Structure formats: structure tokens, C-alpha cells
PDB file of N, CA and C in Angstrom:
ATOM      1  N   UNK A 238     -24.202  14.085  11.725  1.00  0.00           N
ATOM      2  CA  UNK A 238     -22.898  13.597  12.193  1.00  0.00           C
ATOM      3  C   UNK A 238     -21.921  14.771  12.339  1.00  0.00           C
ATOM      4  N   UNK A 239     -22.002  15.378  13.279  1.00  0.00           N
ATOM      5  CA  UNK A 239     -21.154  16.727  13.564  1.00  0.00           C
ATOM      6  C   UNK A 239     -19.914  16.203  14.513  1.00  0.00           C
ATOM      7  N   UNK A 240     -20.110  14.902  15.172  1.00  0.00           N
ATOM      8  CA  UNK A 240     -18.821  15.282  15.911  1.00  0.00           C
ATOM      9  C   UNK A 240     -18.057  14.056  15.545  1.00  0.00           C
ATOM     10  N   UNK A 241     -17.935  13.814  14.369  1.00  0.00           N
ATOM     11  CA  UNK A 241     -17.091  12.499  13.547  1.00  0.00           C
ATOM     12  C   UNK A 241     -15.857  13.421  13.661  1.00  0.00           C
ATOM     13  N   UNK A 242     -15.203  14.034  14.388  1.00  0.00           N
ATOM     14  CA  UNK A 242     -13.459  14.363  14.187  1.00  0.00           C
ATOM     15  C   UNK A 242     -12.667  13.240  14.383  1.00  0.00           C
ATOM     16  N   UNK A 243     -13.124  12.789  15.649  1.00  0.00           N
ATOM     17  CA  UNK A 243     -12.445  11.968  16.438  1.00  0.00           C
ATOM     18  C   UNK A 243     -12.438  10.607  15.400  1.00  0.00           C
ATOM     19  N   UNK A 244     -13.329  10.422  14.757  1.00  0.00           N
ATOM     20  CA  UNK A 244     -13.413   8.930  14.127  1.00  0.00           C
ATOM     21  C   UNK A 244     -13.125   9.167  12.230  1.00  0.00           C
ATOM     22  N   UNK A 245     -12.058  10.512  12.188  1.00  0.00           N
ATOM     23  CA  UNK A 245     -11.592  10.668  11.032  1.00  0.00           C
ATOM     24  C   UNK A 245     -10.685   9.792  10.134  1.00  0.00           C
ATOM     25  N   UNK A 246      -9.443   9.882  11.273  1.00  0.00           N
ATOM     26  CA  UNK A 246      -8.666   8.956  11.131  1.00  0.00           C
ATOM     27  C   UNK A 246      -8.947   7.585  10.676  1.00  0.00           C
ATOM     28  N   UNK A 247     -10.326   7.049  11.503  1.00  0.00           N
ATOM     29  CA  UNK A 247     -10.584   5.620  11.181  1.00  0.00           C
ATOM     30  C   UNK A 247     -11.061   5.777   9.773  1.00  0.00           C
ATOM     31  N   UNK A 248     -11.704   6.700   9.560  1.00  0.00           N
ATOM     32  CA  UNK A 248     -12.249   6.680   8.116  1.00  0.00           C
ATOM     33  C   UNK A 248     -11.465   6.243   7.207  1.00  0.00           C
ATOM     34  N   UNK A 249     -10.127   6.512   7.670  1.00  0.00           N
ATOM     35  CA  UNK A 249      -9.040   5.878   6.035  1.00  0.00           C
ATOM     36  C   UNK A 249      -8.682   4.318   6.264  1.00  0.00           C
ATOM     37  N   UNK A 250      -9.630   3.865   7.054  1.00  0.00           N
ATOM     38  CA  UNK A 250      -9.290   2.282   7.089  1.00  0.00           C
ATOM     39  C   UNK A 250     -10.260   1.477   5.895  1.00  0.00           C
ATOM     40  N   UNK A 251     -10.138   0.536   5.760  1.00  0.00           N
ATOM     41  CA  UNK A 251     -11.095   0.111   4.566  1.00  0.00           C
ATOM     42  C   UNK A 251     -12.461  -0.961   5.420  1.00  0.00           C
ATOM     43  N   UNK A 252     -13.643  -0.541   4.540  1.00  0.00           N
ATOM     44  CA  UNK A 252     -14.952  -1.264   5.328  1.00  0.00           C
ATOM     45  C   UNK A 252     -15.440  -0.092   6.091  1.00  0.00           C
ATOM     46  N   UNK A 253     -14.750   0.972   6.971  1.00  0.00           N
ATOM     47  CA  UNK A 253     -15.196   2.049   7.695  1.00  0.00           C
ATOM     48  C   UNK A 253     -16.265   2.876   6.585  1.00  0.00           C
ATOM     49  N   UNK A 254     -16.302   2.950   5.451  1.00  0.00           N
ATOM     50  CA  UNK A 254     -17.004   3.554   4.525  1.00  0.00           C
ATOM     51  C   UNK A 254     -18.304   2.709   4.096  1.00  0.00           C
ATOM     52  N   UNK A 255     -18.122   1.282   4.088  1.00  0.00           N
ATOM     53  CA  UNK A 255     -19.547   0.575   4.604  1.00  0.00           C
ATOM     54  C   UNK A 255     -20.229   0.588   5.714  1.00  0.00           C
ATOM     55  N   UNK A 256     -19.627   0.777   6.558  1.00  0.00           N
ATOM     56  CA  UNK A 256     -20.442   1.313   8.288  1.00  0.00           C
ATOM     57  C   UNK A 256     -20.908   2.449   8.313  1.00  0.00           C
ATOM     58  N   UNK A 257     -20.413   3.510   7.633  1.00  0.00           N
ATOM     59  CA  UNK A 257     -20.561   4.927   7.353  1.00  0.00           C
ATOM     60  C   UNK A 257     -21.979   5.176   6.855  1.00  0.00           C
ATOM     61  N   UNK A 258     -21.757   4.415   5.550  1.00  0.00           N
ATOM     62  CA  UNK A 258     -22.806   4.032   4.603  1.00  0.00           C
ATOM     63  C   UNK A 258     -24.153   3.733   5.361  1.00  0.00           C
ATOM     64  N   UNK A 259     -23.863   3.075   6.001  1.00  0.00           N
ATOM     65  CA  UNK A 259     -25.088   2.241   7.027  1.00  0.00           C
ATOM     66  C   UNK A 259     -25.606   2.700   7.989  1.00  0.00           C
ATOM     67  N   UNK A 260     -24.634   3.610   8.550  1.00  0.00           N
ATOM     68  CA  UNK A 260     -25.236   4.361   9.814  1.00  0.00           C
ATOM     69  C   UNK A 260     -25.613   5.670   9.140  1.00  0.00           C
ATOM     70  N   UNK A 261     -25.196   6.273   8.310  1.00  0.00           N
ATOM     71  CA  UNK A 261     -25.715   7.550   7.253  1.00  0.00           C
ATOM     72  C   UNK A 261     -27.735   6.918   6.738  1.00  0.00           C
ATOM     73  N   UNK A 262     -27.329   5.754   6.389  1.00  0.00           N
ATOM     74  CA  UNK A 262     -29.325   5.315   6.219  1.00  0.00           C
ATOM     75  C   UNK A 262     -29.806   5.262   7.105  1.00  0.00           C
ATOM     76  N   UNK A 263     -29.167   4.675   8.063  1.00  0.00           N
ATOM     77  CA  UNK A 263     -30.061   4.746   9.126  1.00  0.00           C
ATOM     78  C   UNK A 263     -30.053   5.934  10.140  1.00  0.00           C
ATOM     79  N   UNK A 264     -29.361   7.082   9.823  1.00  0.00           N
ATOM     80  CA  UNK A 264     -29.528   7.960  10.425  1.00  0.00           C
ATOM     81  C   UNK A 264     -31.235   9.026   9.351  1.00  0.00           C
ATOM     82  N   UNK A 265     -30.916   8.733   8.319  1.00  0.00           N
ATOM     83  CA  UNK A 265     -31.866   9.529   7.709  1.00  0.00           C
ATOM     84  C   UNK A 265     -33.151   9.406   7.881  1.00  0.00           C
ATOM     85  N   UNK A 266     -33.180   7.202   8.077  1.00  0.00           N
ATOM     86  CA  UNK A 266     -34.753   6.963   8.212  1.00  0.00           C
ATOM     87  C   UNK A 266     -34.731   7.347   9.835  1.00  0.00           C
ATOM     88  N   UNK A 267     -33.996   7.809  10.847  1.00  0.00           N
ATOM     89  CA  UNK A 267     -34.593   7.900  12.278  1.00  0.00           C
ATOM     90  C   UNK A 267     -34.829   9.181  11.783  1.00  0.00           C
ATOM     91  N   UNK A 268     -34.306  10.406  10.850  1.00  0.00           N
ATOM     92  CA  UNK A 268     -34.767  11.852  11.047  1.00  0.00           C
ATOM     93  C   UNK A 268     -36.032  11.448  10.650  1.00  0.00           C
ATOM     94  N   UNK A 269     -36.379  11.015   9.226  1.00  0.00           N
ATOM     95  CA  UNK A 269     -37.711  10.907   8.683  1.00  0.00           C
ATOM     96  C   UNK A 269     -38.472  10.483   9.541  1.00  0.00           C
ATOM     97  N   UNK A 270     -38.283   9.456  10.481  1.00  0.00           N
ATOM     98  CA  UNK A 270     -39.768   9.262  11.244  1.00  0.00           C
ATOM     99  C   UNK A 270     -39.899  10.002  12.536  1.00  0.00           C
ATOM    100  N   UNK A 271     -37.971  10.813  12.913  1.00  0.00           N
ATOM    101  CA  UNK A 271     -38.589  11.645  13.957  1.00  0.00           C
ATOM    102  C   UNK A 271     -38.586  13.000  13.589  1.00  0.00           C
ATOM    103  N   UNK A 272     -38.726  13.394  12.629  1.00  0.00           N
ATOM    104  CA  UNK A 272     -39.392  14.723  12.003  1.00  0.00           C
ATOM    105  C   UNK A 272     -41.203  14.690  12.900  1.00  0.00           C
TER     106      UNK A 272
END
């Protein structure tokens, strides 16, 4: 996630840190299976 600048701001909203959360797992299991 390198180009989250733009979606900083939203970060201080509340729930944005459960989406975060969610797209952070599911970013890890797409590296793991596209490793």
C-alpha cells in the first residue's frame, strides 16, 4: 500500500481501520499465493 496518501485523511474516520484491516489480509494472502 504505497499510494494510501490520498486516503489518509479518511483514515481518521472510524470503521476505515476495519476496511484497512481487511484489505491489509487480503492483500497478504494475494502476495502469498502470487509469490
Amino acid at each position: 500500500m504505497p499510494q494510501k496518501s490520498p486516503q489518509k485523511s479518511s483514515a481518521k474516520k472510524p470503521g476505515k481501520t476495519l476496511k484497512e484491516k481487511r484489505d491489509a489480509k487480503r492483500e497478504k494472502k494475494d502476495k502469498r499465493t502470487a509469490t
